[in-house]
Tab-separated table of C-alpha atoms in Angstrom:
chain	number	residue	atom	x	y	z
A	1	UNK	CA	103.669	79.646	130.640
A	2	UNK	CA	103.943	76.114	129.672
A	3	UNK	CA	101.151	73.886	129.236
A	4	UNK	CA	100.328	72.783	132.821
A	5	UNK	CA	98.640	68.933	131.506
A	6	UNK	CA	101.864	68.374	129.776
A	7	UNK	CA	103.732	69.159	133.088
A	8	UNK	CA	101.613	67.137	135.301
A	9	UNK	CA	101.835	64.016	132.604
A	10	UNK	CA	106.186	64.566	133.280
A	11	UNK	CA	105.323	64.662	136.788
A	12	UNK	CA	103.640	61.605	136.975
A	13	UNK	CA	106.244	59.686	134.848
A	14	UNK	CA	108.619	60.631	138.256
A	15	UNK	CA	111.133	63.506	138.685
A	16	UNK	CA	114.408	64.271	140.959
A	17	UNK	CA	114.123	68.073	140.327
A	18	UNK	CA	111.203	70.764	139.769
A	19	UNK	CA	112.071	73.498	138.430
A	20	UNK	CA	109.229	76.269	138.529
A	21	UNK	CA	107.637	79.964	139.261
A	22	UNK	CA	105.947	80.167	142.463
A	23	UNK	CA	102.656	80.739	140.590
A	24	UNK	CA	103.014	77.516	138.648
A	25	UNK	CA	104.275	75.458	141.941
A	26	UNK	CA	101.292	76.443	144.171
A	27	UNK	CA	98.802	75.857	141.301
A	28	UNK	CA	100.571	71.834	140.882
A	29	UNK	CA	99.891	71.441	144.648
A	30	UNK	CA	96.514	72.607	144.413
A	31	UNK	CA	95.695	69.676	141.688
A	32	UNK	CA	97.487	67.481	143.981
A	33	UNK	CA	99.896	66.744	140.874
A	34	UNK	CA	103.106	67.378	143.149
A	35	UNK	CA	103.676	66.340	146.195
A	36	UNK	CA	106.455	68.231	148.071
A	37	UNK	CA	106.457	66.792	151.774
A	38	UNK	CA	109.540	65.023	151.206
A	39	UNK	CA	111.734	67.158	149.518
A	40	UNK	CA	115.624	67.331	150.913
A	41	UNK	CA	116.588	70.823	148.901
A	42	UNK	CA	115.027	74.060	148.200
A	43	UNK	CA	116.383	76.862	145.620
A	44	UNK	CA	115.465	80.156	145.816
A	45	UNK	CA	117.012	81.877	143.013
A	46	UNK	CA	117.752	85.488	142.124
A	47	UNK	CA	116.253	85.666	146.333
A	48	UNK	CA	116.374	89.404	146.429
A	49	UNK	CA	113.338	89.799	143.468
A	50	UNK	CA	111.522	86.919	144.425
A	51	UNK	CA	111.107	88.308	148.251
A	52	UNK	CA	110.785	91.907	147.321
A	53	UNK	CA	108.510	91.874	144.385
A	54	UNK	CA	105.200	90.517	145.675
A	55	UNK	CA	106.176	86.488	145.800
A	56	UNK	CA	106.753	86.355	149.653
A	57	UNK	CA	103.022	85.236	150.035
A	58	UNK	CA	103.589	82.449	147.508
A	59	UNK	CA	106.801	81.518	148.901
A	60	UNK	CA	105.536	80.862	152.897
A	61	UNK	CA	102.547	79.069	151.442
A	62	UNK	CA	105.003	76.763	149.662
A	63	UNK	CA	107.291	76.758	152.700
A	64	UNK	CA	104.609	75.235	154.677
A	65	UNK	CA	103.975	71.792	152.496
A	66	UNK	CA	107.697	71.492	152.944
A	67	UNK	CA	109.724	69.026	155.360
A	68	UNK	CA	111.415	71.017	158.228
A	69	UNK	CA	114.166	69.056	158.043
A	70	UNK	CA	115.846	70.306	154.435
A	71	UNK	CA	118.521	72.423	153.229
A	72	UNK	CA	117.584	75.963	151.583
A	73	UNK	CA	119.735	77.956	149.441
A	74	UNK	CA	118.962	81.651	148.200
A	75	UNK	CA	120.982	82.743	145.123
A	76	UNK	CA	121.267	86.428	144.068
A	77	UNK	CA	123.385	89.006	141.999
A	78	UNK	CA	122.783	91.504	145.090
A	79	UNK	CA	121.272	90.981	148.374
A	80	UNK	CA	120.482	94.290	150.448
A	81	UNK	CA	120.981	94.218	153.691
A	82	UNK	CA	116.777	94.796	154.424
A	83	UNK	CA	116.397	91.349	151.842
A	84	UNK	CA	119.347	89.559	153.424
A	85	UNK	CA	117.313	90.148	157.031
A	86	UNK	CA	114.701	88.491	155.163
A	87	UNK	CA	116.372	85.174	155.354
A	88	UNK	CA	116.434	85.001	159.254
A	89	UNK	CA	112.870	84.537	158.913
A	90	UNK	CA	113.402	81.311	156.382
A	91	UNK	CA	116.588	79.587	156.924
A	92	UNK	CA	118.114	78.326	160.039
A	93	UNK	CA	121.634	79.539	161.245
A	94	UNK	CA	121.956	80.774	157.822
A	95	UNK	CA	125.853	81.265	156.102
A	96	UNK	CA	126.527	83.467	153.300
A	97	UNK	CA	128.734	82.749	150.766
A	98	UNK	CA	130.338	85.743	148.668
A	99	UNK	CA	132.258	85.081	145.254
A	100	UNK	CA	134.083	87.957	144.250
A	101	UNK	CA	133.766	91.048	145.923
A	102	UNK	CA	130.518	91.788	147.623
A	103	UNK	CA	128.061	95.209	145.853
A	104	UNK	CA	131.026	96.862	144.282
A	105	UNK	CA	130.360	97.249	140.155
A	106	UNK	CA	133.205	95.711	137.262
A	107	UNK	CA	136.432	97.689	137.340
A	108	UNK	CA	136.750	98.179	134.048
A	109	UNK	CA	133.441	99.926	133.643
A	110	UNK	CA	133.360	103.400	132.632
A	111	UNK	CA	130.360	105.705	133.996
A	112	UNK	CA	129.292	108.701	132.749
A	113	UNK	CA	126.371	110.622	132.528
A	114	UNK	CA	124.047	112.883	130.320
A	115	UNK	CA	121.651	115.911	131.489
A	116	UNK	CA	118.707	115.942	129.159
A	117	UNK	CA	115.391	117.693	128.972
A	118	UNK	CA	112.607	114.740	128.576
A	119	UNK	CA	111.598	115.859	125.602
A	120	UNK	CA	115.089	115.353	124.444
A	121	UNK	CA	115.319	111.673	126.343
A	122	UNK	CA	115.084	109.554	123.060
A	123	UNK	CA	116.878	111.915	120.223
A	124	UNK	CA	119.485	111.697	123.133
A	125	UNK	CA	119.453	107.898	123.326
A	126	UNK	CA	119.959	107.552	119.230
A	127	UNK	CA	122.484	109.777	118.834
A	128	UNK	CA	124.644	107.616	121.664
A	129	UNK	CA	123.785	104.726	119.516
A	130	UNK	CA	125.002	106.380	116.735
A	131	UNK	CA	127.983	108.000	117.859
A	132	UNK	CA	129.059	104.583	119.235
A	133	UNK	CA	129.447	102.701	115.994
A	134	UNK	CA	129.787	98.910	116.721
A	135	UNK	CA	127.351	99.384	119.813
A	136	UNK	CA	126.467	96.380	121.008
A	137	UNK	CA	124.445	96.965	124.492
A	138	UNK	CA	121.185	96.790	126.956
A	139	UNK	CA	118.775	99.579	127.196
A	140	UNK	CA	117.452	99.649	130.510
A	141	UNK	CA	113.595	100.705	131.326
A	142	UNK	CA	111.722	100.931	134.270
A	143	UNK	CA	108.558	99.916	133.101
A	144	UNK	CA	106.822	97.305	130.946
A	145	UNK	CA	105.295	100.240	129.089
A	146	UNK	CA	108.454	102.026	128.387
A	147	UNK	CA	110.304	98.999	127.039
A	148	UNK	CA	107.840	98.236	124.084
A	149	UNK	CA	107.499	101.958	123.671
A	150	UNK	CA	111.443	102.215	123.291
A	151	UNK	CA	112.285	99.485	121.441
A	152	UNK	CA	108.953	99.891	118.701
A	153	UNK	CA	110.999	103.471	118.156
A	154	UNK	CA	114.019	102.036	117.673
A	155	UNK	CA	112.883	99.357	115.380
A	156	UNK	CA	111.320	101.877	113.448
A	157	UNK	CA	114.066	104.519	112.846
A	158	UNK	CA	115.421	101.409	111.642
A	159	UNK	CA	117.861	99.868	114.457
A	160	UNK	CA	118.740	96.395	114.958
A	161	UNK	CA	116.722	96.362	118.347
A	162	UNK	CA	113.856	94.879	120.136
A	163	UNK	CA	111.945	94.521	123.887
A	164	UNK	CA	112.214	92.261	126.640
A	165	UNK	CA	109.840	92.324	129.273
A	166	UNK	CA	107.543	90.595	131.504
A	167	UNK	CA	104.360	90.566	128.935
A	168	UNK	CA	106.231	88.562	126.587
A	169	UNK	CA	105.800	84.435	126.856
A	170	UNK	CA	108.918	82.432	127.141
A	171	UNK	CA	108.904	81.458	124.061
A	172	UNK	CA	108.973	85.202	123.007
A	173	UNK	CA	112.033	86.294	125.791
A	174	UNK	CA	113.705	82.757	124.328
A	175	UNK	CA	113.763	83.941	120.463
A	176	UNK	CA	114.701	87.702	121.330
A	177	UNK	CA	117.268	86.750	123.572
A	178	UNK	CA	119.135	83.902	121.186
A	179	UNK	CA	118.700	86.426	118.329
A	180	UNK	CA	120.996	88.734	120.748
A	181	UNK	CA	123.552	86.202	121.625
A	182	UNK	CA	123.769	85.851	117.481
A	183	UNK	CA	124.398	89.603	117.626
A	184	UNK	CA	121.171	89.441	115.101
A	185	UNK	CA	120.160	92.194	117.557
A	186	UNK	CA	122.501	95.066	118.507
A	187	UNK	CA	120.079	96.496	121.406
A	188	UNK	CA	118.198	94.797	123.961
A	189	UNK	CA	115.646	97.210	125.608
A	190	UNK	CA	114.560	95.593	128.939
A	191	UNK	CA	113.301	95.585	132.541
A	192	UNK	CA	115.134	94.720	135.471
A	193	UNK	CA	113.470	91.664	136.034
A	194	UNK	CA	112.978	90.113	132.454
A	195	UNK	CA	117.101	90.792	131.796
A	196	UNK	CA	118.098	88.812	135.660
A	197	UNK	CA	119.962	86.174	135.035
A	198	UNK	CA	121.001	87.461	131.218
A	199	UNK	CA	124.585	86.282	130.415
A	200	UNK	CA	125.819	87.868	127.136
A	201	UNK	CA	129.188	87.899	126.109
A	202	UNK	CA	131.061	91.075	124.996
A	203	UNK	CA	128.437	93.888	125.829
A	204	UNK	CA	130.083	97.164	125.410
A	205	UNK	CA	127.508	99.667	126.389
A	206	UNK	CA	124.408	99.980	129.452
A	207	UNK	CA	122.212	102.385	129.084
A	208	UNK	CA	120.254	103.244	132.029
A	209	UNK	CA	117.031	105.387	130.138
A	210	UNK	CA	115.759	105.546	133.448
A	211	UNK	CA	117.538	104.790	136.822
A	212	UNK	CA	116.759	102.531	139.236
A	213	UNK	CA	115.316	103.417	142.403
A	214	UNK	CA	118.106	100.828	144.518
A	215	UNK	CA	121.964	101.367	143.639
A	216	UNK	CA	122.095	97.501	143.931
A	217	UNK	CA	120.340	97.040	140.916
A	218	UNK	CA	121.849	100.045	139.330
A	219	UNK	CA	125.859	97.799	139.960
A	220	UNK	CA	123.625	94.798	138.741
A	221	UNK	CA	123.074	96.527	135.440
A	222	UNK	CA	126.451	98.114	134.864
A	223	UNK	CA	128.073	94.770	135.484
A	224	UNK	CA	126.539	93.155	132.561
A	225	UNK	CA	129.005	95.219	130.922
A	226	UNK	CA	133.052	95.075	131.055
A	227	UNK	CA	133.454	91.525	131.906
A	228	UNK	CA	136.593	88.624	131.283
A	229	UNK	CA	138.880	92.157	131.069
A	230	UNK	CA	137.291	93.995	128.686
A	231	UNK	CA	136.304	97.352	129.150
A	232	UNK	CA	132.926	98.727	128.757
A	233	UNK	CA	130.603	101.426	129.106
A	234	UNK	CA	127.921	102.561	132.041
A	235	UNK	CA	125.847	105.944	130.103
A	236	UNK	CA	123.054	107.438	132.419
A	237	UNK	CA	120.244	109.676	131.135
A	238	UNK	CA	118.982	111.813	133.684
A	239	UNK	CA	117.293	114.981	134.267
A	240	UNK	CA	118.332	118.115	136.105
A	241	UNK	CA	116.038	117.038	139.479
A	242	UNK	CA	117.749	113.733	139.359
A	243	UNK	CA	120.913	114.765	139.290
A	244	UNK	CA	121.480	114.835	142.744
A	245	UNK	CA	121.257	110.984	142.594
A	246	UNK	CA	124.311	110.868	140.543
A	247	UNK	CA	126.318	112.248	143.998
A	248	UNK	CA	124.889	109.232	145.630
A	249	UNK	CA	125.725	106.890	143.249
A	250	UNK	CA	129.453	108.384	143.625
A	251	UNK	CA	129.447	108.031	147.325
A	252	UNK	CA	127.622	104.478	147.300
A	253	UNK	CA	129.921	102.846	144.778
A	254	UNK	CA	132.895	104.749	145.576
A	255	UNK	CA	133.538	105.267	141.499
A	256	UNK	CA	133.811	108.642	139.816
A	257	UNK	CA	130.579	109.275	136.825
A	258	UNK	CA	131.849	111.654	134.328
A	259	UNK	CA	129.477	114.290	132.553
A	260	UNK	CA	129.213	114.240	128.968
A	261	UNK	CA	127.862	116.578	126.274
A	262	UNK	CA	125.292	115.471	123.480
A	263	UNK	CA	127.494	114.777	120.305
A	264	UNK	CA	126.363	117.365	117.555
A	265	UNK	CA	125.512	116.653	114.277
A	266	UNK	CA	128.550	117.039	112.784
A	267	UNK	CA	130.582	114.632	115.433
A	268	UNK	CA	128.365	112.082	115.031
A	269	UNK	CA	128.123	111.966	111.228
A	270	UNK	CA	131.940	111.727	111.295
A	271	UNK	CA	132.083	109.016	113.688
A	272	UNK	CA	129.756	107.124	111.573
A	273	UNK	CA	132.599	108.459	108.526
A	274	UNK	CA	135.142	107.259	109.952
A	275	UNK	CA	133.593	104.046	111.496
A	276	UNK	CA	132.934	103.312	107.416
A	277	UNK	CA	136.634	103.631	106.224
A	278	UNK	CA	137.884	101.768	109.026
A	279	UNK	CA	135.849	98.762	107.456
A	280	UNK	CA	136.341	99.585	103.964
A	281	UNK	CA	139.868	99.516	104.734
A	282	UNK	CA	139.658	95.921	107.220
A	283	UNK	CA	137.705	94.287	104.489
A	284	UNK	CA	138.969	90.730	103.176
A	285	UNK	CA	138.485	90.774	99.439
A	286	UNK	CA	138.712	87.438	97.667
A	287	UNK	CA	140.197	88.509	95.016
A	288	UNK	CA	139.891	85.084	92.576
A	289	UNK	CA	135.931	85.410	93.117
A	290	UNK	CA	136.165	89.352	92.279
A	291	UNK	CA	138.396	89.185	89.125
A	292	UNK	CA	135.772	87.693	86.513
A	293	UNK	CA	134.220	90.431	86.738
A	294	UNK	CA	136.423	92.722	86.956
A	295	UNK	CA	136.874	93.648	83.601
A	296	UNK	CA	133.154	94.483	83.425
A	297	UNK	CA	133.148	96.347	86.625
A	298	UNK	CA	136.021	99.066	84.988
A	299	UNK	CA	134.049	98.932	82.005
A	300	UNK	CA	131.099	100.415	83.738
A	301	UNK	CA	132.259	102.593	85.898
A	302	UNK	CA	135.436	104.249	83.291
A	303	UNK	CA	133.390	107.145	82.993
A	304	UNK	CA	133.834	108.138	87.013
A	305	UNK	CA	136.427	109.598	88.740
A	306	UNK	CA	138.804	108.226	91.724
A	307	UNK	CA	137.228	110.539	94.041
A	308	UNK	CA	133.555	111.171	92.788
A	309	UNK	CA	134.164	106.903	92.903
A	310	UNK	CA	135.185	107.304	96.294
A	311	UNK	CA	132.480	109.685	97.187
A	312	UNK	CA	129.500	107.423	95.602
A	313	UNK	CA	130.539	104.437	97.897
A	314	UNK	CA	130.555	106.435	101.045
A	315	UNK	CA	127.308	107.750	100.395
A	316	UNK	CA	125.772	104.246	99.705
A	317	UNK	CA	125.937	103.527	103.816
A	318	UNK	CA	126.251	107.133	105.059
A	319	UNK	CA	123.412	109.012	103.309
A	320	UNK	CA	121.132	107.759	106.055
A	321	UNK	CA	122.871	109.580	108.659
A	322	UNK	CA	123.672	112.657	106.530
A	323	UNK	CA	119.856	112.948	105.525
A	324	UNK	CA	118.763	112.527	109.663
A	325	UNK	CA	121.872	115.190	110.612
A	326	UNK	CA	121.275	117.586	107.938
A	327	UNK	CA	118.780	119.312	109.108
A	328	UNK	CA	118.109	117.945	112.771
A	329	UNK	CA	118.135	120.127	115.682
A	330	UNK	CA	121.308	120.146	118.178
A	331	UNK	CA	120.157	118.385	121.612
A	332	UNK	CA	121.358	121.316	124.052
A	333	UNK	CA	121.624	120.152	127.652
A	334	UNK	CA	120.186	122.398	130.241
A	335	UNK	CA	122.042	125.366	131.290
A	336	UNK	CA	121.980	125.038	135.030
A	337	UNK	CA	125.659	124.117	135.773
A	338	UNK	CA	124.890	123.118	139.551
A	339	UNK	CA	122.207	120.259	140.632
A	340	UNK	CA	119.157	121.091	142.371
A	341	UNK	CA	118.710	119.589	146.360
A	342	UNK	CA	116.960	116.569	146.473
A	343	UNK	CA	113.718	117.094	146.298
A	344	UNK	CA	111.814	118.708	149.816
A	345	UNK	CA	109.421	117.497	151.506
A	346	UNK	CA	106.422	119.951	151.485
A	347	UNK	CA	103.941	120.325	154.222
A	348	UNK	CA	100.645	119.575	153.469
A	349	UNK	CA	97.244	120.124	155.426
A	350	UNK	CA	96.971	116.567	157.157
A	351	UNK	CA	94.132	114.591	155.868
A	352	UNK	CA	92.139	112.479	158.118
A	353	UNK	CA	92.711	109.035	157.854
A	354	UNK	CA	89.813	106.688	157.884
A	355	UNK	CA	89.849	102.640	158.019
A	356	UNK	CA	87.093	100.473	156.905
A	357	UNK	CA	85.370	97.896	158.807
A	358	UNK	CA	88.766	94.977	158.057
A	359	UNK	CA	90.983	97.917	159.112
A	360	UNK	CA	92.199	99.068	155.910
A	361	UNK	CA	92.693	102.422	154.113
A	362	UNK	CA	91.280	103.380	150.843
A	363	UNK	CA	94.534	105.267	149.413
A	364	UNK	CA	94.222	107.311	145.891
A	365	UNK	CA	97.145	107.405	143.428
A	366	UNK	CA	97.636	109.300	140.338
A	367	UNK	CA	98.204	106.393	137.671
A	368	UNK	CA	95.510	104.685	135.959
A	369	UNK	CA	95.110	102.352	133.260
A	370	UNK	CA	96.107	105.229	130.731
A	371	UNK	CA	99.758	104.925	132.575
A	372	UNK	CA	99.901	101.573	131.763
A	373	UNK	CA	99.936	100.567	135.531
A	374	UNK	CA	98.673	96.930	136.399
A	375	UNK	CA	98.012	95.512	139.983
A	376	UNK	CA	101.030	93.997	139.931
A	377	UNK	CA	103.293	97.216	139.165
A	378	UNK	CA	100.944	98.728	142.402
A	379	UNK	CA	102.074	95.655	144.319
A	380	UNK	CA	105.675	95.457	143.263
A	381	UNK	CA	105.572	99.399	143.889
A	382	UNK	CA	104.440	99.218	147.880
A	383	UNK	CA	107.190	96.245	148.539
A	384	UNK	CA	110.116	97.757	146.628
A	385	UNK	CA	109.520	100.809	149.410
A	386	UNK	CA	108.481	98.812	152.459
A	387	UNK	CA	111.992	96.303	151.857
A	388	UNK	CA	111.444	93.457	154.488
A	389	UNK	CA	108.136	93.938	155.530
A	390	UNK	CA	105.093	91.621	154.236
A	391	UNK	CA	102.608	93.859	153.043
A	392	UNK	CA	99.185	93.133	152.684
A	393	UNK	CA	97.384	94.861	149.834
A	394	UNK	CA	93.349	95.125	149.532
A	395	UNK	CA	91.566	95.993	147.161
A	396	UNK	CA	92.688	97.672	143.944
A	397	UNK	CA	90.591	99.785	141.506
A	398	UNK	CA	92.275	100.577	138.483
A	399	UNK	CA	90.891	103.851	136.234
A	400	UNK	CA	91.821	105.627	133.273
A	401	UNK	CA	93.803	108.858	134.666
A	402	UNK	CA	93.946	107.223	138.583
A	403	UNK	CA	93.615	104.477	140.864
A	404	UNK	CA	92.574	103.063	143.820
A	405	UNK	CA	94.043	100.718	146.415
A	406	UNK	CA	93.669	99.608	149.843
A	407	UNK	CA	96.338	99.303	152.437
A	408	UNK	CA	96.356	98.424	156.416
A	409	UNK	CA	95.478	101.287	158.636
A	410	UNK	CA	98.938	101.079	160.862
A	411	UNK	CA	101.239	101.877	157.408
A	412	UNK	CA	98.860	104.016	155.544
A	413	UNK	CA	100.059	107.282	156.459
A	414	UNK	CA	104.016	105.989	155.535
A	415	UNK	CA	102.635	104.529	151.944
A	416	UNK	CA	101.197	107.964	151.474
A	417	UNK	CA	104.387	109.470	151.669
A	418	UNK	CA	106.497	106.772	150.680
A	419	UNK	CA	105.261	106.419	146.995
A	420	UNK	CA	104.351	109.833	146.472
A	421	UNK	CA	108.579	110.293	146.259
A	422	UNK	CA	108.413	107.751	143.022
A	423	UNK	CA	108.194	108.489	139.561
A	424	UNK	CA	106.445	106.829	136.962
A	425	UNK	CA	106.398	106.642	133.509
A	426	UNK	CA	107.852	110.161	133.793
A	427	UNK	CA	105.513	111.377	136.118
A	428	UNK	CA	105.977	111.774	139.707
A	429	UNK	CA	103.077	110.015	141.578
A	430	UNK	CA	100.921	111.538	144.040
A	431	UNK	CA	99.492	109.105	146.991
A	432	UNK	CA	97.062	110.250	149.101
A	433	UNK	CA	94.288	109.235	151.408
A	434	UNK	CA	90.778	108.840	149.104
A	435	UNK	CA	87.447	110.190	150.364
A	436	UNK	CA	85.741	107.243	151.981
A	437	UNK	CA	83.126	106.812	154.535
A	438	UNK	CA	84.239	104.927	157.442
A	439	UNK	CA	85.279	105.107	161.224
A	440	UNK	CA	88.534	106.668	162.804
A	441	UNK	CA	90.334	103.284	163.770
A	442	UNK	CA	92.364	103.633	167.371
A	443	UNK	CA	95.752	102.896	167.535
């Protein structure tokens, strides 16, 4: 995001270490600004996303201007077993190096879990907030789309919050994230890939507003919480079809996710209550600065009484959450007691699959431009579900209510089905072979 003439200026001046995005890297070689054909170490960090998210192109066409003979290190918070595969293909006799104990989430994280109509999804998510005075968390979003959305709520029912994601520069993710350190901020909403690498001190809550489709990532997220001993918390929002997902979740990290009912009104507004008096009653008064005016301040307010005194205090801070909770509607979780099956498979009349003339397959997906989907979401979308495979990727129309894109002939059929399991942006996608003229291609 930097300015690339500045960069090739440093270069020029001489450097020891390059730090860079693939993007960035390839374009330097390109200008012949950077020349790479000697270099004795290569860094792949946070391996897992760089590999699996659409960089693997950009990383062999980097791996080829580099010596043979060098040393190559991949760093990651979690490395599936399909990524870790992976580095067979790049590293020689490669040794892996665990610290701590390998895919298991922080022991003194809590899990639980809510059931919530969609509709519900973001009333839900505020009254957490607010029945956890003192919150101090991430928000965690599937999509670029959803982040802003989230946070722009947030900021506008008037909570310290605000977005990360992968449309802001680095100068942007830099001031949001050091106004969150400050505790300026007392909710992150982010993506999975902005918030890698995030190190914040004394998080108490993770909020997963959607879950991940990978369990690794979903022990990535909880572990940002509950660290150096402290305990934290690990709140899922999920609805009734997903809730099967919660069993596997159990099984995969071995830890038990307990269900919790919506606070009502009432609970919440005496949290907040109570949350008040506990400060009132912590709070250091400096008594030499106060006393001046003291005699002014009894003065003025003779005519009151101890408890209508009491009662106008309390309501300076609190009369925002009794006005909200006065009159708002209870969130009432959905009355099935049992989760659905996973989702079946349905049989559908087989459509015939036709290649073009470079052997690939015009596919149609339900997500346009009116979804917010981008090529890249597409991209990162057919590698997340083909894990260890290179994919090559064709063409890609994007529309208002639906899309295009073009995949090889051999995998067509399995993207079809693949993505059509996925949902997005609340919606569960629909993949399927688009009317094209072409020829049958032979196996």
């Amino acid at each position: 995001g930097a300015s690339i003439d500045m960069q090739i200026k440093a270069l020029k001046a001489g450097a020891h270490i390059v730090v860079a995005t693939p993007g960035r890297l390839i374009d330097l070689l390109n200008r012949k600004a950077l020349n790479i054909g000697k270099v004795q170490y290569l860094v792949l960090d946070e391996a897992d996303e760089m590999l699996n998210r659409g960089f693997a192109s950009d990383i062999e066409a980097i791996l080829d201007k580099l010596p043979k003979e060098r040393r190559t290190f991949l760093f990651s918070a979690t490395m599936p077993a399909e990524i870790a595969a992976i580095t067979h293909k790049y590293m020689n006799r490669p040794l892996e190096i665990t610290v701590g104990t390998k895919n298991t989430g922080a022991e003194n994280v809590q899990h639980f879990f809510y059931v919530v109509h969609a509709k519900d999804k973001y009333s839900l998510l505020k009254r957490i907030i607010d029945f956890n005075p003192g919150l101090y968390g991430i928000v965690f979003c599937r999509t670029r789309k959803e982040t802003q959305e989230i946070a722009d709520k947030l900021m506008h029912d008037g909570y310290n919050a605000d977005a990360l994601h992968g449309d802001l520069s680095q100068s942007q993710r830099d001031f949001v994230m050091n106004r969150f350190r400050l505790r300026q901020l007392d909710v992150l909403v982010a993506t999975d890939v902005a918030a890698r690498g995030l190190d914040v001190e004394d998080l108490t809550h993770v909020i997963h507003y959607t879950l991940p489709d990978d369990t690794e990532v979903y022990t990535h997220r909880s572990g940002r919480t509950g660290r150096a001993g402290k305990k934290g918390v690990s709140i899922v929002l999920i609805n009734l079809r997903e809730k099967y997902r919660i069993r596997e979740l159990e099984k995969s990290l071995q830890k038990k996710f307990t269900m919790a009912v919506p606070p009502t009104n009432r609970e919440i507004c005496e949290k907040q209550l109570f949350h008040l008096i506990d400060r009132l009653e912590k709070v250091e008064v400096e008594h030499s600065d106060i006393e001046p005016y003291l005699p002014l301040i009894l003065k003025k307010l003779s005519w009151i009484d101890r408890e209508e005194l009491i009662k106008r205090f309390v309501s300076i801070e609190f009369n925002r959450f009794l006005e909200y909770y006065k009159n708002a509607r209870e969130i009432e979780a959905p009355t099935e007691t049992s989760a659905p099956s996973p989702p079946q498979k349905r049989e559908k009349r087989r459509q015939e699959i036709v290649a073009n003339a470079d052997g690939y397959v015009r596919l149609f997906i339900n997500a346009g431009k009116s979804s917010g989907i981008y090529p890249n979401d597409i991209i990162s979308m057919i590698n997340s579900v083909f894990t260890g495979k290179r994919i090559k990727i064709g063409k890609i129309q994007l529309q208002d209510n639906f899309s295009f894109f073009e995949v090889p002939y051999d995998i067509a059929e399995e993207t079809c089905r693949r993505l059509s399991n996925i949902v997005y942006e609340g919606k569960k996608l629909s993949v399927t072979p688009a009317e094209s003229r072409g020829r049958k291609k032979s196996k």
